[in-house]
Every structure is written in structure tokens, then in C-alpha cells.
PDB file of C-alpha atoms in Angstrom:
ATOM      1  CA  MET A   1     176.958  89.326 101.648  1.00  0.00           C
ATOM      2  CA  ALA A   2     178.365  88.259  98.038  1.00  0.00           C
ATOM      3  CA  THR A   3     176.531  88.328  95.483  1.00  0.00           C
ATOM      4  CA  LEU A   4     176.815  85.812  91.961  1.00  0.00           C
ATOM      5  CA  LYS A   5     178.741  88.954  90.629  1.00  0.00           C
ATOM      6  CA  ASP A   6     180.886  88.612  93.329  1.00  0.00           C
ATOM      7  CA  ILE A   7     181.243  85.314  92.487  1.00  0.00           C
ATOM      8  CA  LEU A   8     181.799  84.878  89.120  1.00  0.00           C
ATOM      9  CA  GLY A   9     184.334  88.178  89.351  1.00  0.00           C
ATOM     10  CA  ALA A  10     186.458  85.974  91.565  1.00  0.00           C
ATOM     11  CA  VAL A  11     186.924  82.652  89.835  1.00  0.00           C
ATOM     12  CA  LEU A  12     187.428  84.568  86.211  1.00  0.00           C
ATOM     13  CA  CYS A  13     190.246  86.602  88.102  1.00  0.00           C
ATOM     14  CA  ASP A  14     191.662  83.206  89.130  1.00  0.00           C
ATOM     15  CA  VAL A  15     191.059  81.699  86.676  1.00  0.00           C
ATOM     16  CA  ILE A  16     192.848  84.716  84.413  1.00  0.00           C
ATOM     17  CA  ARG A  17     195.629  85.162  86.320  1.00  0.00           C
ATOM     18  CA  ALA A  18     196.159  81.099  86.918  1.00  0.00           C
ATOM     19  CA  GLN A  19     195.912  81.600  82.625  1.00  0.00           C
ATOM     20  CA  HIS A  20     198.742  84.729  82.720  1.00  0.00           C
ATOM     21  CA  GLN A  21     200.640  83.017  85.537  1.00  0.00           C
ATOM     22  CA  THR A  22     201.708  79.454  83.184  1.00  0.00           C
ATOM     23  CA  ASN A  23     202.298  81.829  80.518  1.00  0.00           C
ATOM     24  CA  GLU A  24     204.513  83.684  82.077  1.00  0.00           C
ATOM     25  CA  TYR A  25     205.766  80.720  83.148  1.00  0.00           C
ATOM     26  CA  SER A  26     205.835  78.606  79.782  1.00  0.00           C
ATOM     27  CA  LYS A  27     208.234  81.673  78.701  1.00  0.00           C
ATOM     28  CA  MET A  28     210.524  81.926  81.076  1.00  0.00           C
ATOM     29  CA  LEU A  29     211.082  77.797  80.505  1.00  0.00           C
ATOM     30  CA  SER A  30     211.336  78.571  76.109  1.00  0.00           C
ATOM     31  CA  GLU A  31     214.433  81.570  77.032  1.00  0.00           C
ATOM     32  CA  GLN A  32     216.143  79.250  78.857  1.00  0.00           C
ATOM     33  CA  TYR A  33     216.788  76.594  76.783  1.00  0.00           C
ATOM     34  CA  GLN A  34     217.467  79.132  74.470  1.00  0.00           C
ATOM     35  CA  GLN A  35     219.963  80.713  76.811  1.00  0.00           C
ATOM     36  CA  GLY A  36     221.553  76.632  77.730  1.00  0.00           C
ATOM     37  CA  GLY A  37     221.082  75.552  73.159  1.00  0.00           C
ATOM     38  CA  LYS A  38     219.111  73.024  74.324  1.00  0.00           C
ATOM     39  CA  MET A  39     215.535  71.502  73.186  1.00  0.00           C
ATOM     40  CA  GLN A  40     216.488  75.754  70.855  1.00  0.00           C
ATOM     41  CA  GLY A  41     212.871  76.218  68.244  1.00  0.00           C
ATOM     42  CA  MET A  42     211.233  74.161  70.197  1.00  0.00           C
ATOM     43  CA  LYS A  43     207.028  75.246  71.073  1.00  0.00           C
ATOM     44  CA  LEU A  44     206.109  74.751  74.701  1.00  0.00           C
ATOM     45  CA  PRO A  45     202.666  75.001  75.093  1.00  0.00           C
ATOM     46  CA  SER A  46     200.308  77.982  76.502  1.00  0.00           C
ATOM     47  CA  ALA A  47     197.706  77.889  78.088  1.00  0.00           C
ATOM     48  CA  GLN A  48     194.018  79.112  77.465  1.00  0.00           C
ATOM     49  CA  ILE A  49     190.605  79.108  78.918  1.00  0.00           C
ATOM     50  CA  GLY A  50     187.708  77.737  76.503  1.00  0.00           C
ATOM     51  CA  GLN A  51     184.808  76.843  77.948  1.00  0.00           C
ATOM     52  CA  LEU A  52     184.526  76.355  81.468  1.00  0.00           C
ATOM     53  CA  GLU A  53     181.497  75.322  83.388  1.00  0.00           C
ATOM     54  CA  LEU A  54     180.834  76.396  87.117  1.00  0.00           C
ATOM     55  CA  SER A  55     178.342  74.209  88.994  1.00  0.00           C
ATOM     56  CA  PHE A  56     176.135  76.655  92.478  1.00  0.00           C
ATOM     57  CA  LYS A  57     174.397  74.349  95.054  1.00  0.00           C
ATOM     58  CA  TYR A  58     172.325  77.415  96.360  1.00  0.00           C
ATOM     59  CA  ALA A  59     168.981  77.608  98.957  1.00  0.00           C
ATOM     60  CA  VAL A  60     166.276  80.727  98.895  1.00  0.00           C
ATOM     61  CA  ILE A  61     166.242  81.315 102.762  1.00  0.00           C
ATOM     62  CA  ASP A  62     163.927  84.395 102.225  1.00  0.00           C
ATOM     63  CA  GLY A  63     163.349  87.407 100.280  1.00  0.00           C
ATOM     64  CA  VAL A  64     164.230  91.171 101.038  1.00  0.00           C
ATOM     65  CA  GLU A  65     162.314  94.219 100.274  1.00  0.00           C
ATOM     66  CA  GLU A  66     162.652  95.359  97.161  1.00  0.00           C
ATOM     67  CA  GLN A  67     165.611  97.855  96.924  1.00  0.00           C
ATOM     68  CA  GLU A  68     165.362 101.300  94.530  1.00  0.00           C
ATOM     69  CA  VAL A  69     169.185 102.656  92.761  1.00  0.00           C
ATOM     70  CA  GLU A  70     168.853 105.806  91.012  1.00  0.00           C
ATOM     71  CA  SER A  71     171.137 105.642  87.878  1.00  0.00           C
ATOM     72  CA  VAL A  72     171.289 108.273  85.639  1.00  0.00           C
ATOM     73  CA  ASN A  73     169.495 107.697  81.777  1.00  0.00           C
ATOM     74  CA  ASN A  74     172.160 108.334  80.117  1.00  0.00           C
ATOM     75  CA  SER A  75     170.488 107.073  76.366  1.00  0.00           C
ATOM     76  CA  GLY A  76     167.946 110.309  77.172  1.00  0.00           C
ATOM     77  CA  VAL A  77     171.018 112.595  78.002  1.00  0.00           C
ATOM     78  CA  ARG A  78     172.224 111.526  74.545  1.00  0.00           C
ATOM     79  CA  ARG A  79     168.944 112.117  72.747  1.00  0.00           C
ATOM     80  CA  ALA A  80     168.566 114.993  74.285  1.00  0.00           C
ATOM     81  CA  LEU A  81     172.133 116.614  73.579  1.00  0.00           C
ATOM     82  CA  VAL A  82     171.791 115.930  70.195  1.00  0.00           C
ATOM     83  CA  TYR A  83     168.883 117.662  69.437  1.00  0.00           C
ATOM     84  CA  VAL A  84     170.861 120.469  71.722  1.00  0.00           C
ATOM     85  CA  VAL A  85     173.285 120.438  68.551  1.00  0.00           C
ATOM     86  CA  ARG A  86     171.222 119.840  66.305  1.00  0.00           C
ATOM     87  CA  GLU A  87     169.763 123.353  66.707  1.00  0.00           C
ATOM     88  CA  SER A  88     173.490 124.699  67.725  1.00  0.00           C
ATOM     89  CA  VAL A  89     175.770 123.798  65.151  1.00  0.00           C
ATOM     90  CA  PRO A  90     173.542 125.759  62.168  1.00  0.00           C
ATOM     91  CA  LEU A  91     173.363 128.873  64.867  1.00  0.00           C
ATOM     92  CA  LEU A  92     177.269 129.359  65.383  1.00  0.00           C
ATOM     93  CA  LEU A  93     177.323 128.724  61.839  1.00  0.00           C
ATOM     94  CA  LYS A  94     175.246 131.398  60.426  1.00  0.00           C
ATOM     95  CA  THR A  95     176.745 133.654  63.398  1.00  0.00           C
ATOM     96  CA  PHE A  96     180.605 132.671  61.554  1.00  0.00           C
ATOM     97  CA  ILE A  97     179.226 133.736  58.083  1.00  0.00           C
ATOM     98  CA  ARG A  98     177.383 137.272  59.690  1.00  0.00           C
ATOM     99  CA  GLU A  99     180.661 137.917  61.218  1.00  0.00           C
ATOM    100  CA  VAL A 100     183.391 136.911  58.580  1.00  0.00           C
ATOM    101  CA  HIS A 101     180.823 139.440  56.185  1.00  0.00           C
ATOM    102  CA  ASP A 102     180.938 142.460  59.232  1.00  0.00           C
ATOM    103  CA  SER A 103     184.452 142.743  59.875  1.00  0.00           C
ATOM    104  CA  GLY A 104     184.741 143.327  55.998  1.00  0.00           C
ATOM    105  CA  ILE A 105     188.252 140.781  55.594  1.00  0.00           C
ATOM    106  CA  ALA A 106     188.764 140.662  51.155  1.00  0.00           C
ATOM    107  CA  TYR A 107     187.475 136.850  51.890  1.00  0.00           C
ATOM    108  CA  GLN A 108     186.110 135.728  48.548  1.00  0.00           C
ATOM    109  CA  GLU A 109     188.868 135.460  46.007  1.00  0.00           C
ATOM    110  CA  LYS A 110     190.989 132.587  48.046  1.00  0.00           C
ATOM    111  CA  TYR A 111     187.857 131.081  50.191  1.00  0.00           C
ATOM    112  CA  ALA A 112     184.628 131.804  48.984  1.00  0.00           C
ATOM    113  CA  PHE A 113     183.353 128.211  50.915  1.00  0.00           C
ATOM    114  CA  ILE A 114     182.700 130.627  53.445  1.00  0.00           C
ATOM    115  CA  ASP A 115     179.349 131.661  51.724  1.00  0.00           C
ATOM    116  CA  THR A 116     178.774 128.056  50.830  1.00  0.00           C
ATOM    117  CA  LEU A 117     179.087 126.902  54.590  1.00  0.00           C
ATOM    118  CA  MET A 118     174.885 126.266  55.782  1.00  0.00           C
ATOM    119  CA  GLU A 119     174.595 123.648  52.823  1.00  0.00           C
ATOM    120  CA  ASN A 120     177.707 121.529  52.732  1.00  0.00           C
ATOM    121  CA  LYS A 121     175.766 118.451  54.674  1.00  0.00           C
ATOM    122  CA  GLU A 122     179.483 116.772  55.407  1.00  0.00           C
ATOM    123  CA  PHE A 123     180.847 119.835  57.163  1.00  0.00           C
ATOM    124  CA  ILE A 124     177.690 120.144  59.151  1.00  0.00           C
ATOM    125  CA  LYS A 125     177.498 116.509  60.070  1.00  0.00           C
ATOM    126  CA  HIS A 126     181.184 116.827  60.835  1.00  0.00           C
ATOM    127  CA  LEU A 127     181.166 119.636  63.146  1.00  0.00           C
ATOM    128  CA  ASN A 128     177.404 117.396  64.457  1.00  0.00           C
ATOM    129  CA  LYS A 129     179.544 114.464  65.283  1.00  0.00           C
ATOM    130  CA  ARG A 130     182.199 116.355  67.036  1.00  0.00           C
ATOM    131  CA  PHE A 131     180.674 118.477  69.063  1.00  0.00           C
ATOM    132  CA  ILE A 132     178.167 115.105  70.603  1.00  0.00           C
ATOM    133  CA  THR A 133     181.345 113.516  70.896  1.00  0.00           C
ATOM    134  CA  LEU A 134     182.942 116.557  73.181  1.00  0.00           C
ATOM    135  CA  LEU A 135     179.779 117.129  75.215  1.00  0.00           C
ATOM    136  CA  MET A 136     179.520 113.327  75.268  1.00  0.00           C
ATOM    137  CA  GLU A 137     183.306 112.945  76.977  1.00  0.00           C
ATOM    138  CA  GLN A 138     182.012 116.361  79.935  1.00  0.00           C
ATOM    139  CA  LEU A 139     178.215 113.719  80.315  1.00  0.00           C
ATOM    140  CA  ASP A 140     179.078 113.593  84.136  1.00  0.00           C
ATOM    141  CA  GLU A 141     179.413 117.303  84.878  1.00  0.00           C
ATOM    142  CA  LEU A 142     177.033 118.868  82.268  1.00  0.00           C
ATOM    143  CA  LEU A 143     174.718 117.117  84.658  1.00  0.00           C
ATOM    144  CA  ASP A 144     173.833 119.006  87.999  1.00  0.00           C
ATOM    145  CA  ASN A 145     172.265 117.828  91.453  1.00  0.00           C
ATOM    146  CA  GLU A 146     169.354 117.076  90.333  1.00  0.00           C
ATOM    147  CA  GLN A 147     170.368 115.338  86.700  1.00  0.00           C
ATOM    148  CA  LYS A 148     169.058 118.179  84.749  1.00  0.00           C
ATOM    149  CA  LEU A 149     171.044 119.177  82.452  1.00  0.00           C
ATOM    150  CA  ASP A 150     173.022 122.483  83.514  1.00  0.00           C
ATOM    151  CA  PHE A 151     172.988 125.777  81.395  1.00  0.00           C
ATOM    152  CA  ASP A 152     176.148 127.298  82.038  1.00  0.00           C
ATOM    153  CA  LYS A 153     177.898 124.125  81.550  1.00  0.00           C
ATOM    154  CA  VAL A 154     176.151 123.227  78.443  1.00  0.00           C
ATOM    155  CA  TYR A 155     176.466 126.678  77.717  1.00  0.00           C
ATOM    156  CA  LYS A 156     180.702 126.597  78.285  1.00  0.00           C
ATOM    157  CA  ALA A 157     181.112 122.957  76.232  1.00  0.00           C
ATOM    158  CA  ILE A 158     179.080 124.255  72.817  1.00  0.00           C
ATOM    159  CA  ILE A 159     181.168 127.329  72.915  1.00  0.00           C
ATOM    160  CA  ASP A 160     184.646 125.313  73.293  1.00  0.00           C
ATOM    161  CA  ALA A 161     183.430 122.693  71.017  1.00  0.00           C
ATOM    162  CA  ALA A 162     182.984 126.313  68.967  1.00  0.00           C
ATOM    163  CA  ASP A 163     186.610 127.081  69.178  1.00  0.00           C
ATOM    164  CA  ASP A 164     187.605 123.562  69.001  1.00  0.00           C
ATOM    165  CA  GLN A 165     186.108 122.840  65.374  1.00  0.00           C
ATOM    166  CA  ILE A 166     185.272 125.992  64.288  1.00  0.00           C
ATOM    167  CA  LEU A 167     187.983 128.048  65.026  1.00  0.00           C
ATOM    168  CA  GLU A 168     190.795 126.181  64.885  1.00  0.00           C
ATOM    169  CA  HIS A 169     190.015 123.893  61.071  1.00  0.00           C
ATOM    170  CA  ASP A 170     192.277 123.671  59.386  1.00  0.00           C
ATOM    171  CA  ASP A 171     190.725 125.725  56.778  1.00  0.00           C
ATOM    172  CA  ILE A 172     189.159 128.043  58.359  1.00  0.00           C
ATOM    173  CA  VAL A 173     192.485 129.087  60.351  1.00  0.00           C
ATOM    174  CA  PRO A 174     193.189 131.061  57.070  1.00  0.00           C
ATOM    175  CA  VAL A 175     190.420 133.389  56.709  1.00  0.00           C
ATOM    176  CA  MET A 176     190.779 134.224  60.738  1.00  0.00           C
ATOM    177  CA  ARG A 177     194.284 135.191  59.833  1.00  0.00           C
ATOM    178  CA  LEU A 178     193.044 137.561  57.090  1.00  0.00           C
ATOM    179  CA  GLY A 179     191.919 139.983  60.007  1.00  0.00           C
ATOM    180  CA  GLY A 180     194.383 139.385  62.556  1.00  0.00           C
ATOM    181  CA  GLU A 181     194.424 135.535  64.148  1.00  0.00           C
ATOM    182  CA  VAL A 182     193.484 136.629  67.779  1.00  0.00           C
ATOM    183  CA  THR A 183     191.470 139.731  66.502  1.00  0.00           C
ATOM    184  CA  MET A 184     188.339 137.524  65.418  1.00  0.00           C
ATOM    185  CA  ASN A 185     188.898 134.855  67.416  1.00  0.00           C
ATOM    186  CA  GLN A 186     187.634 137.216  70.038  1.00  0.00           C
ATOM    187  CA  ARG A 187     185.321 138.844  68.123  1.00  0.00           C
ATOM    188  CA  MET A 188     184.114 135.543  66.696  1.00  0.00           C
ATOM    189  CA  ASN A 189     183.728 134.184  70.807  1.00  0.00           C
ATOM    190  CA  ASN A 190     182.284 137.726  71.394  1.00  0.00           C
ATOM    191  CA  ALA A 191     179.552 136.388  68.790  1.00  0.00           C
ATOM    192  CA  PHE A 192     178.991 132.628  69.368  1.00  0.00           C
ATOM    193  CA  GLU A 193     178.765 133.726  73.395  1.00  0.00           C
ATOM    194  CA  ALA A 194     175.728 136.518  72.535  1.00  0.00           C
ATOM    195  CA  SER A 195     173.408 133.965  69.776  1.00  0.00           C
ATOM    196  CA  LEU A 196     173.941 131.186  72.463  1.00  0.00           C
ATOM    197  CA  ARG A 197     172.977 132.834  75.500  1.00  0.00           C
ATOM    198  CA  LYS A 198     170.349 134.325  73.501  1.00  0.00           C
ATOM    199  CA  GLU A 199     168.923 130.742  71.969  1.00  0.00           C
ATOM    200  CA  LEU A 200     169.700 127.787  74.248  1.00  0.00           C
ATOM    201  CA  ASP A 201     167.677 128.595  77.035  1.00  0.00           C
ATOM    202  CA  ASP A 202     165.220 127.858  74.686  1.00  0.00           C
ATOM    203  CA  ILE A 203     166.609 124.675  72.717  1.00  0.00           C
ATOM    204  CA  LEU A 204     167.534 123.207  76.374  1.00  0.00           C
ATOM    205  CA  ARG A 205     164.142 123.574  77.588  1.00  0.00           C
ATOM    206  CA  GLU A 206     162.937 122.421  73.680  1.00  0.00           C
ATOM    207  CA  SER A 207     165.041 119.096  74.147  1.00  0.00           C
ATOM    208  CA  THR A 208     165.321 117.721  77.451  1.00  0.00           C
ATOM    209  CA  MET A 209     163.115 116.202  80.177  1.00  0.00           C
ATOM    210  CA  ALA A 210     162.705 117.593  83.612  1.00  0.00           C
ATOM    211  CA  SER A 211     165.046 115.179  85.549  1.00  0.00           C
ATOM    212  CA  PHE A 212     167.534 112.663  83.394  1.00  0.00           C
ATOM    213  CA  ARG A 213     167.190 110.950  86.851  1.00  0.00           C
ATOM    214  CA  ARG A 214     166.713 107.490  86.677  1.00  0.00           C
ATOM    215  CA  ILE A 215     165.383 104.812  89.730  1.00  0.00           C
ATOM    216  CA  GLN A 216     165.969 101.189  89.313  1.00  0.00           C
ATOM    217  CA  ARG A 217     163.894  98.863  91.301  1.00  0.00           C
ATOM    218  CA  PHE A 218     164.891  95.715  92.037  1.00  0.00           C
ATOM    219  CA  GLY A 219     164.173  92.802  93.853  1.00  0.00           C
ATOM    220  CA  SER A 220     166.313  89.995  95.954  1.00  0.00           C
ATOM    221  CA  MET A 221     167.067  87.305  97.693  1.00  0.00           C
ATOM    222  CA  ASN A 222     168.538  85.794 100.775  1.00  0.00           C
ATOM    223  CA  VAL A 223     170.306  82.996  99.234  1.00  0.00           C
ATOM    224  CA  GLU A 224     173.092  80.094 101.122  1.00  0.00           C
ATOM    225  CA  LEU A 225     175.903  78.528  99.649  1.00  0.00           C
ATOM    226  CA  ASN A 226     177.511  77.316 101.913  1.00  0.00           C
ATOM    227  CA  SER A 227     178.209  74.501 101.476  1.00  0.00           C
ATOM    228  CA  GLU A 228     178.619  72.463 105.254  1.00  0.00           C
ATOM    229  CA  LYS A 229     175.053  74.335 106.201  1.00  0.00           C
ATOM    230  CA  LEU A 230     173.297  73.273 102.542  1.00  0.00           C
ATOM    231  CA  GLY A 231     174.448  69.763 104.089  1.00  0.00           C
ATOM    232  CA  MET A 232     172.296  70.189 106.827  1.00  0.00           C
ATOM    233  CA  MET A 233     168.984  71.550 104.981  1.00  0.00           C
ATOM    234  CA  ASP A 234     165.992  69.294 103.840  1.00  0.00           C
ATOM    235  CA  GLY A 235     167.541  68.793 100.046  1.00  0.00           C
ATOM    236  CA  SER A 236     164.135  69.812  98.490  1.00  0.00           C
ATOM    237  CA  LEU A 237     165.885  72.994  99.231  1.00  0.00           C
ATOM    238  CA  VAL A 238     168.601  73.251  97.862  1.00  0.00           C
ATOM    239  CA  ASN A 239     169.143  73.886  94.103  1.00  0.00           C
ATOM    240  CA  THR A 240     172.121  73.903  91.656  1.00  0.00           C
ATOM    241  CA  MET A 241     172.575  75.720  89.111  1.00  0.00           C
ATOM    242  CA  VAL A 242     174.821  75.941  86.017  1.00  0.00           C
ATOM    243  CA  VAL A 243     177.255  78.273  84.817  1.00  0.00           C
ATOM    244  CA  LYS A 244     178.703  77.930  81.770  1.00  0.00           C
ATOM    245  CA  ILE A 245     181.259  80.859  80.449  1.00  0.00           C
ATOM    246  CA  GLY A 246     182.883  80.647  77.002  1.00  0.00           C
ATOM    247  CA  PRO A 247     183.665  82.530  73.892  1.00  0.00           C
ATOM    248  CA  ASP A 248     180.072  83.198  73.139  1.00  0.00           C
ATOM    249  CA  GLY A 249     178.730  84.803  77.209  1.00  0.00           C
ATOM    250  CA  VAL A 250     177.586  83.423  80.103  1.00  0.00           C
ATOM    251  CA  THR A 251     174.837  80.820  80.081  1.00  0.00           C
ATOM    252  CA  PHE A 252     172.700  80.110  83.177  1.00  0.00           C
ATOM    253  CA  ASN A 253     171.247  76.774  83.643  1.00  0.00           C
TER     254      ASN A 253
END
């Protein structure tokens, strides 16, 4: 059975297709006129749909039992990931600074900013934003079958983000090279993994609900749209719905 969404979608597709074909034909005529030297420079009209008004006759036949639709509470997941990132970024930065100190490399002369990274609010804000973006891009992969945040998947996503946004940062790469970039990267990755694995379980427990599964309930009705069948019905049962489609959106009357 077709839904209102299906009907409106089909109508709009036809309208857009007609508009596109009209403009393509107009363009073709313009090119032909130019090649023939006739009416060169003349502007041909183009089609553009301003506002569309559709009237539907319908009758409600009967009601249908309420249906349940399962979905993911994306806003809830985002709030949880924002919390996870805000807790993880300072932890990773502290780990990074500690490992730079313990490595014994002579960074203070040219790269003393390393010691003040925890006070650099703009850098932390930048990291928070980039980490959240990277995690949200993997949203479907971070949830398990029960729509809970999966520890291992979140853990790996954060480690990858740390490698990309901290170790590969333009200002930090020269510091890593002082100790041998391959060696320092391995050292930092090991330290990040140890620190995050130790704390992430608590962070996730504090940030998330039991599940991000959301159950939405919808009631529906059987609606008759066939004009022949509507013509055989009592007129008092037949209703009219007017749908206006324009630049400001869709309105129903």
C-alpha cells in the first residue's frame, strides 16, 4: 500500500524530472541556434518550479494497530561520545607530555610549547572537535548488536584519532623526529593504548545509558485514494487534503 510519503515523493520526482528535461531541451535549442547563426544571443526561457499545490481526495477505511519501529538514539550517542572525548583528550595529552619528558629528547629549546599543551585551550578545543567528528563518522561501527557503545571499537577509534590528530599534527611531528619518528610513534602508541585501556571502561560506564536503542510507536490508518472507489462511497466519508510545496517547505491543509 502506498504511503503519503511515496505519493508525494513520486510527484516531486516527476516535477523535477520535467523541469530538468525542459531546461535540457532549451539548452539544446540554444546550441542549435548558435550553430545556424540564427537568433544568436537570444535568451531562451528556463523552467523553474515556484510553488506547487496538490489536492488529494481520500477516505479513511479503518485503523491499523500501533506499530513499533526500532531506531538508534543518535543524539544520545553524540552526547555520550562528546563526554568520552572530553575525558579522553586530556588523558592522552598528559600521557604524551609524560612520554616526551621520559624519552630524554632535547625539545625545550625549540619546542617548549609541549610543556604547556594542557593549558592550551584552543588546541584542546580543536582536538575535541576533530575527535568527535572522526567518531561520529564511524557511528554505526561503534555500536554493538544491542545498540551499546562497544568498548573495543571506541577504544580503537580514539587511538586512531590520537595518532592522526596528535602525533601527526604539524607542530608535533618535528618533536617526534628528535627521538626518531618511528621509535617515538611506537612509544607513544604503546603509552596511549595503556592509558586509555586503563580508563576507558570507567569513562564509558559514566557516559552512556544501558542502550541507545530507541523504540518509536506509530499508529496508522488504511486510506483509500482510488478515484473510482471514492466515487462509490458516501460523500460524507470523502475528505480533501491540499498539499502546498514551495521554497519555504511543505504545508498541509
